[in-house]
Short mmCIF file of C-alpha atoms in Angstrom, two decimals:
data_model
loop_
_atom_site.label_atom_id
_atom_site.label_comp_id
_atom_site.label_asym_id
_atom_site.label_seq_id
_atom_site.Cartn_x
_atom_site.Cartn_y
_atom_site.Cartn_z
CA MET A 1 14.46 1.05 22.13
CA SER A 2 10.69 0.30 22.41
CA THR A 3 9.08 1.08 25.49
CA LEU A 4 5.55 0.90 27.08
CA THR A 5 3.56 3.76 28.31
CA ASN A 6 0.53 4.13 30.61
CA SER A 7 -1.18 6.49 28.12
CA PRO A 8 -3.79 6.13 26.81
CA SER A 9 -3.89 2.70 28.72
CA VAL A 10 -1.32 0.37 30.19
CA LEU A 11 0.03 -2.42 28.07
CA GLU A 12 2.63 -4.31 30.30
CA GLY A 13 4.69 -7.23 29.14
CA VAL A 14 3.68 -7.15 25.53
CA ALA A 15 6.24 -7.77 22.69
CA PRO A 16 6.19 -5.79 19.36
CA ALA A 17 5.06 -9.12 17.50
CA GLU A 18 2.21 -9.60 19.88
CA PHE A 19 1.12 -6.00 19.25
CA GLY A 20 1.17 -6.80 15.65
CA ILE A 21 4.18 -4.46 14.85
CA GLY A 22 5.74 -5.67 11.66
CA ALA A 23 6.21 -5.23 7.98
CA ARG A 24 6.05 -6.77 4.63
CA ILE A 25 8.43 -6.19 1.63
CA THR A 26 8.34 -7.20 -1.85
CA VAL A 27 11.44 -6.42 -3.89
CA ALA A 28 12.23 -6.72 -7.65
CA ILE A 29 15.83 -6.23 -8.92
CA ALA A 30 16.11 -5.68 -12.70
CA GLY A 31 17.98 -8.69 -14.42
CA ASP A 32 18.23 -10.63 -11.25
CA ASP A 33 17.84 -14.21 -11.40
CA GLY A 34 17.01 -14.46 -7.63
CA SER A 35 20.67 -14.64 -6.34
CA GLU A 36 20.96 -10.81 -6.03
CA LEU A 37 17.77 -10.73 -3.96
CA ALA A 38 18.81 -13.82 -1.85
CA ARG A 39 22.27 -12.10 -1.08
CA ALA A 40 20.36 -8.95 -0.02
CA VAL A 41 17.76 -10.67 2.25
CA LEU A 42 20.14 -13.31 3.68
CA GLY A 43 22.77 -10.71 4.53
CA ALA A 44 20.53 -8.23 6.32
CA PRO A 45 20.80 -8.17 10.11
CA ALA A 46 17.73 -10.11 11.51
CA ASP A 47 18.84 -10.15 15.30
CA GLY A 48 15.73 -9.81 17.58
CA LEU A 49 13.51 -10.16 14.43
CA LEU A 50 11.07 -12.95 13.17
CA VAL A 51 11.40 -13.27 9.44
CA THR A 52 9.36 -15.55 7.27
CA ALA A 53 8.59 -15.48 3.56
CA ASP A 54 5.68 -16.64 1.45
CA ASP A 55 5.59 -16.41 -2.43
CA VAL A 56 4.59 -12.81 -2.63
CA SER A 57 6.56 -10.99 0.33
CA ILE A 58 8.84 -11.27 3.14
CA HIS A 59 7.26 -10.73 6.55
CA VAL A 60 9.21 -9.31 9.46
CA THR A 61 8.15 -8.63 13.10
CA GLY A 62 9.99 -7.16 16.03
CA PRO A 63 11.05 -3.69 17.59
CA GLU A 64 10.59 -0.79 15.19
CA ASP A 65 14.37 0.27 15.15
CA ARG A 66 15.58 -3.28 14.10
CA LEU A 67 12.71 -3.69 11.71
CA LEU A 68 13.48 -0.41 9.91
CA THR A 69 17.24 -1.14 9.88
CA TYR A 70 16.44 -4.66 8.41
CA LEU A 71 14.41 -3.24 5.51
CA VAL A 72 16.99 -0.54 4.70
CA ALA A 73 19.81 -3.03 4.70
CA ILE A 74 17.82 -5.40 2.11
CA LEU A 75 17.37 -2.23 -0.06
CA HIS A 76 21.03 -0.96 0.56
CA ALA A 77 22.31 -4.37 -0.78
CA ALA A 78 19.76 -4.51 -3.60
CA GLY A 79 20.43 -0.96 -4.85
CA GLY A 80 24.10 -0.92 -4.26
CA SER A 81 24.59 -3.27 -7.23
CA GLY A 82 23.54 -0.27 -9.49
CA ARG A 83 20.56 -2.27 -10.73
CA ALA A 84 17.18 -0.72 -10.98
CA VAL A 85 15.26 -1.95 -8.05
CA THR A 86 11.48 -1.55 -7.08
CA ALA A 87 9.92 -2.40 -3.76
CA ALA A 88 6.54 -2.31 -2.19
CA VAL A 89 6.69 -1.93 1.65
CA GLN A 90 3.89 -2.07 4.24
CA LEU A 91 4.35 -1.31 7.83
CA SER A 92 1.64 -2.25 10.21
CA ARG A 93 0.78 -2.14 13.99
CA GLY A 94 -2.22 -3.20 16.02
CA CYS A 95 -3.06 -6.09 13.72
CA PRO A 96 -5.63 -4.78 11.29
CA GLY A 97 -6.83 -7.40 8.82
CA GLY A 98 -7.70 -10.99 9.08
CA VAL A 99 -4.95 -12.29 11.31
CA THR A 100 -5.67 -10.31 14.60
CA CYS A 101 -3.95 -10.19 17.88
CA ALA A 102 -5.57 -10.07 21.19
CA LEU A 103 -5.25 -6.36 22.10
CA PRO A 104 -6.70 -5.06 25.16
CA PRO A 105 -9.63 -2.82 24.76
CA GLY A 106 -9.52 0.93 25.34
CA GLY A 107 -7.23 1.87 22.46
CA ALA A 108 -4.12 0.60 24.17
CA VAL A 109 -0.95 1.59 22.25
CA PHE A 110 2.71 0.62 22.01
CA TRP A 111 4.92 3.40 22.58
CA SER A 112 8.35 3.65 20.88
CA GLU A 113 11.15 6.05 20.27
CA VAL A 114 11.86 7.22 16.78
CA PRO A 115 15.05 5.60 15.57
CA ARG A 116 17.90 7.38 13.60
CA LEU A 117 19.28 5.12 10.67
CA ALA A 118 22.77 5.06 9.23
CA ALA A 119 23.13 6.68 5.93
CA THR A 120 23.68 4.23 2.93
CA GLY A 121 24.64 6.29 0.15
CA VAL A 122 21.88 4.83 -2.02
CA ARG A 123 19.41 7.38 -3.08
CA ALA A 124 15.67 6.42 -3.37
CA ARG A 125 12.44 7.98 -4.57
CA ALA A 126 9.19 6.78 -3.11
CA GLN A 127 5.48 7.52 -2.84
CA TRP A 128 4.05 6.98 0.73
CA ALA A 129 0.65 6.84 2.26
CA LEU A 130 -0.11 6.80 5.98
CA TYR A 131 -3.43 5.33 7.46
CA PRO A 132 -4.06 5.99 11.12
CA LEU A 133 -7.08 3.51 11.26
CA ASP A 134 -8.52 3.51 14.74
CA ASP A 135 -7.91 6.28 17.43
CA GLY A 136 -9.88 4.25 19.98
CA GLY A 137 -12.12 7.30 20.73
CA HIS A 138 -9.12 9.32 22.01
CA GLY A 139 -9.47 11.85 19.21
CA ASN A 140 -7.10 12.92 16.40
CA ALA A 141 -5.46 16.10 17.81
CA ASP A 142 -2.32 14.46 19.06
CA HIS A 143 -1.46 12.16 16.28
CA MET A 144 -2.11 14.76 13.58
CA ARG A 145 0.05 17.40 15.37
CA ASP A 146 2.79 14.78 15.76
CA ILE A 147 2.52 13.52 11.92
CA TYR A 148 2.66 17.19 10.72
CA ALA A 149 5.90 17.67 12.85
CA VAL A 150 7.43 14.63 11.13
CA ILE A 151 6.52 15.92 7.68
CA GLU A 152 7.99 19.42 8.49
CA GLU A 153 11.05 17.86 9.55
CA GLY A 154 11.23 15.86 6.34
CA GLU A 155 10.50 19.06 4.33
CA ARG A 156 13.43 20.86 6.18
CA ARG A 157 15.74 17.92 5.31
CA GLY A 158 14.41 17.85 1.63
CA THR A 159 13.20 14.32 2.07
CA VAL A 160 9.55 15.31 1.49
CA ARG A 161 9.46 16.57 -2.10
CA GLU A 162 5.83 17.13 -2.89
CA VAL A 163 2.25 15.99 -2.05
CA ARG A 164 0.19 14.43 -4.55
CA ASN A 165 -3.11 12.77 -4.86
CA TYR A 166 -3.22 10.07 -2.04
CA VAL A 167 0.48 9.99 -1.51
CA THR A 168 3.45 12.03 -0.54
CA THR A 169 6.62 11.71 -2.81
CA LEU A 170 9.86 11.31 -0.96
CA GLU A 171 13.42 11.50 -2.31
CA GLY A 172 16.71 11.02 -0.45
CA ASP A 173 19.15 8.48 0.95
CA LEU A 174 17.33 5.26 1.86
CA SER A 175 17.87 5.94 5.50
CA GLU A 176 16.28 9.41 5.32
CA VAL A 177 13.20 7.91 3.36
CA PHE A 178 12.72 5.29 6.01
CA GLU A 179 13.37 7.66 9.02
CA THR A 180 10.55 9.93 7.69
CA VAL A 181 8.01 7.03 7.02
CA GLY A 182 9.08 5.17 10.18
CA ALA A 183 8.71 8.28 12.44
CA ALA A 184 5.24 9.19 11.28
CA TRP A 185 4.14 5.44 11.65
CA ILE A 186 5.68 5.36 15.16
CA VAL A 187 4.31 8.77 16.38
CA ALA A 188 0.84 7.97 15.12
CA GLY A 189 1.13 4.62 16.89
CA ARG A 190 1.55 6.53 20.23
CA SER A 191 -2.12 7.50 20.14
CA VAL A 192 -3.75 5.41 17.62
CA GLN A 193 -3.90 1.72 18.07
CA HIS A 194 -4.10 0.63 14.33
CA VAL A 195 -1.72 2.32 11.90
CA ALA A 196 -0.68 1.03 8.50
CA THR A 197 1.60 2.82 6.03
CA HIS A 198 2.58 1.86 2.44
CA LEU A 199 5.59 2.89 0.38
CA THR A 200 6.26 2.22 -3.35
CA LEU A 201 9.96 2.81 -3.84
CA TRP A 202 12.34 3.09 -6.75
CA ILE A 203 16.25 2.92 -6.94
CA ASN A 204 18.42 3.66 -9.70
CA ALA A 205 16.06 4.53 -12.37
CA PRO A 206 12.69 6.37 -13.02
CA SER A 207 9.90 3.82 -12.40
CA VAL A 208 7.88 5.47 -15.20
CA PRO A 209 9.93 5.86 -18.48
CA ASP A 210 10.17 9.26 -19.84
CA GLY A 211 8.43 8.14 -23.04
CA VAL A 212 5.26 7.24 -21.01
CA ARG A 213 5.39 10.47 -18.89
CA THR A 214 5.55 12.59 -22.02
CA ALA A 215 2.84 10.73 -23.90
CA LEU A 216 0.65 10.93 -20.99
CA ALA A 217 1.66 14.55 -19.88
CA VAL A 218 2.83 15.05 -16.41
CA GLY A 219 0.29 16.42 -14.09
CA ASP A 220 0.57 20.16 -13.36
CA ARG A 221 0.85 19.73 -9.64
CA ARG A 222 4.43 19.15 -9.57
CA MET B 1 -22.06 2.57 -14.44
CA SER B 2 -21.55 4.93 -11.54
CA THR B 3 -24.66 6.40 -9.83
CA LEU B 4 -25.33 8.61 -7.04
CA THR B 5 -27.38 7.76 -4.10
CA ASN B 6 -29.07 9.74 -1.26
CA SER B 7 -27.89 7.45 1.40
CA PRO B 8 -26.27 8.45 3.74
CA SER B 9 -26.45 11.87 2.07
CA VAL B 10 -27.21 13.26 -1.39
CA LEU B 11 -24.35 14.13 -3.61
CA GLU B 12 -25.71 15.29 -6.80
CA GLY B 13 -23.58 16.40 -9.90
CA VAL B 14 -20.20 15.20 -8.46
CA ALA B 15 -17.91 13.47 -10.95
CA PRO B 16 -15.71 10.54 -9.75
CA ALA B 17 -12.50 12.63 -9.99
CA GLU B 18 -14.12 15.37 -7.84
CA PHE B 19 -14.85 12.66 -5.31
CA GLY B 20 -11.09 11.58 -5.48
CA ILE B 21 -11.91 8.26 -7.12
CA GLY B 22 -8.63 7.04 -8.62
CA ALA B 23 -5.63 4.83 -8.71
CA ARG B 24 -1.90 4.74 -8.66
CA ILE B 25 0.09 1.87 -10.42
CA THR B 26 3.86 1.36 -10.52
CA VAL B 27 4.83 -1.63 -12.73
CA ALA B 28 8.29 -3.23 -13.31
CA ILE B 29 8.70 -5.62 -16.01
CA ALA B 30 11.90 -7.96 -15.79
CA GLY B 31 14.46 -7.13 -18.58
CA ASP B 32 12.47 -4.20 -20.02
CA ASP B 33 14.33 -1.15 -21.37
CA GLY B 34 11.10 0.80 -20.86
CA SER B 35 9.60 -0.04 -24.28
CA GLU B 36 7.58 -2.93 -22.91
CA LEU B 37 5.97 -0.77 -20.31
CA ALA B 38 5.36 2.04 -22.70
CA ARG B 39 3.60 -0.34 -25.19
CA ALA B 40 1.40 -1.71 -22.15
CA VAL B 41 0.45 1.70 -20.79
CA LEU B 42 -0.03 3.48 -24.02
CA GLY B 43 -2.07 0.55 -25.34
CA ALA B 44 -4.53 0.47 -22.51
CA PRO B 45 -7.97 2.07 -23.22
CA ALA B 46 -8.16 5.34 -21.43
CA ASP B 47 -11.58 6.57 -22.59
CA GLY B 48 -13.36 8.57 -19.99
CA LEU B 49 -10.25 8.70 -17.72
CA LEU B 50 -7.74 11.24 -16.84
CA VAL B 51 -4.20 9.59 -16.76
CA THR B 52 -1.07 11.45 -15.72
CA ALA B 53 2.37 10.13 -14.65
CA ASP B 54 5.17 11.21 -12.47
CA ASP B 55 8.63 9.66 -11.91
CA VAL B 56 7.16 7.14 -9.48
CA SER B 57 3.69 6.02 -10.69
CA ILE B 58 0.86 6.51 -13.07
CA HIS B 59 -2.18 8.26 -11.73
CA VAL B 60 -5.71 7.64 -13.19
CA THR B 61 -9.10 9.02 -12.15
CA GLY B 62 -12.44 8.23 -13.51
CA PRO B 63 -15.46 5.76 -13.10
CA GLU B 64 -14.50 2.63 -11.23
CA ASP B 65 -15.42 0.15 -14.08
CA ARG B 66 -13.11 2.00 -16.55
CA LEU B 67 -10.37 2.50 -14.03
CA LEU B 68 -10.23 -1.13 -13.08
CA THR B 69 -10.27 -2.10 -16.87
CA TYR B 70 -7.45 0.27 -17.44
CA LEU B 71 -5.34 -1.25 -14.78
CA VAL B 72 -6.14 -4.84 -15.75
CA ALA B 73 -5.30 -3.93 -19.49
CA ILE B 74 -1.78 -2.54 -18.61
CA LEU B 75 -1.03 -5.68 -16.52
CA HIS B 76 -2.44 -8.06 -19.28
CA ALA B 77 -0.15 -6.51 -21.72
CA ALA B 78 2.84 -6.46 -19.32
CA GLY B 79 2.27 -10.02 -18.18
CA GLY B 80 1.26 -11.41 -21.62
CA SER B 81 4.83 -11.07 -22.70
CA GLY B 82 5.90 -13.98 -20.34
CA ARG B 83 8.19 -11.77 -18.53
CA ALA B 84 8.05 -11.50 -14.79
CA VAL B 85 6.13 -8.41 -13.75
CA THR B 86 5.66 -6.96 -10.34
CA ALA B 87 3.19 -3.94 -9.63
CA ALA B 88 2.13 -1.78 -6.63
CA VAL B 89 -1.40 -0.64 -7.02
CA GLN B 90 -3.29 1.80 -4.76
CA LEU B 91 -7.13 2.52 -5.14
CA SER B 92 -8.34 5.55 -3.27
CA ARG B 93 -11.79 7.30 -2.90
CA GLY B 94 -12.74 10.43 -0.64
CA CYS B 95 -9.37 12.18 -0.93
CA PRO B 96 -7.47 11.02 2.04
CA GLY B 97 -4.03 12.60 2.25
CA GLY B 98 -2.45 16.00 1.33
CA VAL B 99 -4.33 16.81 -1.88
CA THR B 100 -7.91 17.03 -0.66
CA CYS B 101 -11.22 17.43 -2.53
CA ALA B 102 -14.01 19.58 -1.23
CA LEU B 103 -16.44 17.09 0.06
CA PRO B 104 -19.64 17.95 1.51
CA PRO B 105 -19.98 17.25 5.19
CA GLY B 106 -21.89 14.34 6.73
CA GLY B 107 -19.98 11.49 5.36
CA ALA B 108 -21.40 11.72 1.78
CA VAL B 109 -20.53 8.73 -0.44
CA PHE B 110 -20.22 7.98 -4.03
CA TRP B 111 -22.26 4.98 -4.85
CA SER B 112 -21.23 2.58 -7.73
CA GLU B 113 -22.20 -0.91 -9.24
CA VAL B 114 -19.55 -3.58 -8.86
CA PRO B 115 -18.25 -4.25 -12.51
CA ARG B 116 -17.35 -7.54 -14.09
CA LEU B 117 -14.09 -7.62 -15.91
CA ALA B 118 -13.17 -9.65 -19.06
CA ALA B 119 -10.88 -12.57 -18.29
CA THR B 120 -7.36 -12.05 -19.60
CA GLY B 121 -5.79 -15.55 -19.57
CA VAL B 122 -2.89 -14.05 -17.38
CA ARG B 123 -2.69 -15.35 -13.80
CA ALA B 124 -1.55 -13.14 -11.02
CA ARG B 125 -0.78 -13.53 -7.20
CA ALA B 126 -1.15 -10.70 -5.00
CA GLN B 127 -1.24 -9.55 -1.36
CA TRP B 128 -4.10 -7.08 -0.60
CA ALA B 129 -5.04 -4.68 2.23
CA LEU B 130 -8.31 -2.77 2.51
CA TYR B 131 -8.67 0.32 4.66
CA PRO B 132 -12.07 1.92 5.27
CA LEU B 133 -10.75 5.18 6.84
CA ASP B 134 -13.68 7.18 7.86
CA ASP B 135 -17.37 6.21 8.08
CA GLY B 136 -18.50 9.63 8.97
CA GLY B 137 -20.24 8.45 12.09
CA HIS B 138 -22.46 6.12 10.14
CA GLY B 139 -21.21 2.98 11.85
CA ASN B 140 -19.37 -0.06 10.62
CA ALA B 141 -21.95 -2.63 10.29
CA ASP B 142 -22.99 -2.14 6.72
CA HIS B 143 -19.56 -1.95 5.13
CA MET B 144 -18.12 -4.92 7.11
CA ARG B 145 -20.94 -7.01 6.18
CA ASP B 146 -20.60 -6.14 2.48
CA ILE B 147 -16.85 -6.67 2.51
CA TYR B 148 -17.29 -10.03 4.09
CA ALA B 149 -19.56 -10.92 1.28
CA VAL B 150 -17.08 -9.85 -1.29
CA ILE B 151 -14.46 -11.98 0.60
CA GLU B 152 -16.67 -14.96 0.62
CA GLU B 153 -17.51 -14.78 -3.02
CA GLY B 154 -13.76 -14.71 -3.67
CA GLU B 155 -13.30 -17.80 -1.54
CA ARG B 156 -15.97 -19.56 -3.43
CA ARG B 157 -14.18 -18.63 -6.78
CA GLY B 158 -10.78 -19.61 -5.43
CA THR B 159 -9.41 -16.09 -5.89
CA VAL B 160 -9.03 -15.63 -2.06
CA ARG B 161 -6.26 -18.02 -1.16
CA GLU B 162 -5.46 -17.15 2.50
CA VAL B 163 -5.53 -14.56 5.21
CA ARG B 164 -2.06 -13.45 6.39
CA ASN B 165 -0.66 -10.85 8.75
CA TYR B 166 -1.92 -7.47 7.49
CA VAL B 167 -2.97 -8.78 3.96
CA THR B 168 -5.08 -11.32 2.12
CA THR B 169 -3.33 -13.38 -0.59
CA LEU B 170 -5.15 -13.54 -3.90
CA GLU B 171 -4.52 -15.80 -6.85
CA GLY B 172 -6.29 -16.07 -10.15
CA ASP B 173 -6.85 -14.53 -13.42
CA LEU B 174 -6.01 -10.69 -13.44
CA SER B 175 -9.62 -10.03 -13.88
CA GLU B 176 -10.55 -12.04 -10.95
CA VAL B 177 -8.04 -10.41 -8.65
CA PHE B 178 -9.11 -7.03 -9.65
CA GLU B 179 -12.82 -7.82 -9.42
CA THR B 180 -12.33 -8.97 -5.73
CA VAL B 181 -10.30 -5.98 -4.89
CA GLY B 182 -12.58 -3.52 -6.80
CA ALA B 183 -15.65 -4.90 -5.36
CA ALA B 184 -14.62 -4.64 -1.69
CA TRP B 185 -13.26 -1.10 -2.29
CA ILE B 186 -16.63 -0.05 -4.02
CA VAL B 187 -18.94 -1.55 -1.61
CA ALA B 188 -17.02 -0.20 1.36
CA GLY B 189 -17.30 3.21 -0.49
CA ARG B 190 -21.11 2.90 -0.33
CA SER B 191 -21.14 3.69 3.36
CA VAL B 192 -17.53 4.98 4.02
CA GLN B 193 -16.31 8.20 2.64
CA HIS B 194 -12.61 7.55 2.69
CA VAL B 195 -11.49 4.15 1.43
CA ALA B 196 -8.05 3.11 0.34
CA THR B 197 -6.79 -0.17 -0.79
CA HIS B 198 -3.46 -1.50 -1.66
CA LEU B 199 -2.28 -4.47 -3.75
CA THR B 200 1.25 -5.84 -4.40
CA LEU B 201 1.05 -8.02 -7.47
CA TRP B 202 3.19 -10.65 -9.20
CA ILE B 203 2.89 -12.29 -12.62
CA ASN B 204 4.89 -15.07 -14.18
CA ALA B 205 7.29 -15.73 -11.25
CA PRO B 206 7.50 -16.02 -7.53
CA SER B 207 8.35 -12.68 -5.91
CA VAL B 208 10.36 -14.21 -3.19
CA PRO B 209 12.97 -16.84 -4.65
CA ASP B 210 12.62 -20.34 -3.35
CA GLY B 211 16.10 -20.14 -1.88
CA VAL B 212 15.15 -17.17 0.19
CA ARG B 213 11.95 -18.85 1.36
CA THR B 214 13.63 -21.96 2.36
CA ALA B 215 16.45 -20.22 4.20
CA LEU B 216 13.91 -18.00 6.07
CA ALA B 217 11.50 -20.81 6.63
CA VAL B 218 7.91 -20.25 5.43
CA GLY B 219 5.70 -19.40 8.08
CA ASP B 220 3.25 -21.99 9.44
CA ARG B 221 0.00 -20.18 8.61
CA ARG B 222 0.01 -21.33 5.09
#
């Protein structure tokens, strides 16, 4: 599903991993001794992906559609048990950070279609931040217009619940949450070389207990 | 401890909250019915801070030193129980995102000292990403030089363990981890208006079970 484009510059024969297209995910399942997470991770479809793990997160690289499908499958299995699940997800492209990739100059981008993901029946609530880090001097107009279009579609579908300080709160089927986040990351990446996005996600329970929310008083921007 | 500077532009009479200096934290404590988290959050010192909560995260604004002390206190109490704890932390300045603040033009910055934090005796392992989003046309030299100095200090102290794709892995006392992350965020903020940083953190257990790591094969960059 991923293809290359000659705008703003040609990038022939480059695979998603070489362009630094990948994700990290950390998942905690309430009451799990590790076996539930192992079942969820090892059962997720990893065809066409490179998956490794360290003692903080699982790292996966490959085409965006397979990568998003893989993340949703892990969380679908984890959340399908009915246990409370929390996850931190990072999507990245263009190799920002210490481990860089040899990208051609001129702000070359990797162009991909926005995938549709199969519904899971598992609802998630999440807070999401998107960082277009470097537009290679090509200006911001295109990627902001495209990101706004993604957010407007999310609002129409009810997935985009509210804008808060530093984040947007999303709610819906896991597939809808990851479609919105994935679409913004992909369309920003059509004109911006380095794009990172972070998602803090909760399934089956409020991440902040009602008692804490009452004691702290919920902000008035809801 | 926070002060204002006239470089690159004067910002008089602006409070940290008005400049969008704040954090979000989501914490999961294994086996907790909500009471452990409530105890940890409500026991943390919130003097001089504005704290609110929604159903995904706790949002806190105020001077950086108090803000970092508050986050460490929550995790110190949560991790001190010996239970496995995972957390997603976002630090932000300059109001990127949908809820903006009325910042003056010209890339004005909010200048702060780097705080030292009291040791907790609780060790944490984390993966960290730093995003200097907008340097207001002032160039990158100063903030990259200052960020490298922070990372070199973290390496000398042993807090900076390794550089991986998209993230740096940190390990040490909670205070050391937050000093490194906070210092980079603050020194980047001396010359960059919008700076966001994300931390996925684990206490008392590996976030990825050994069985999963063996099955997936740990990457060769450790």
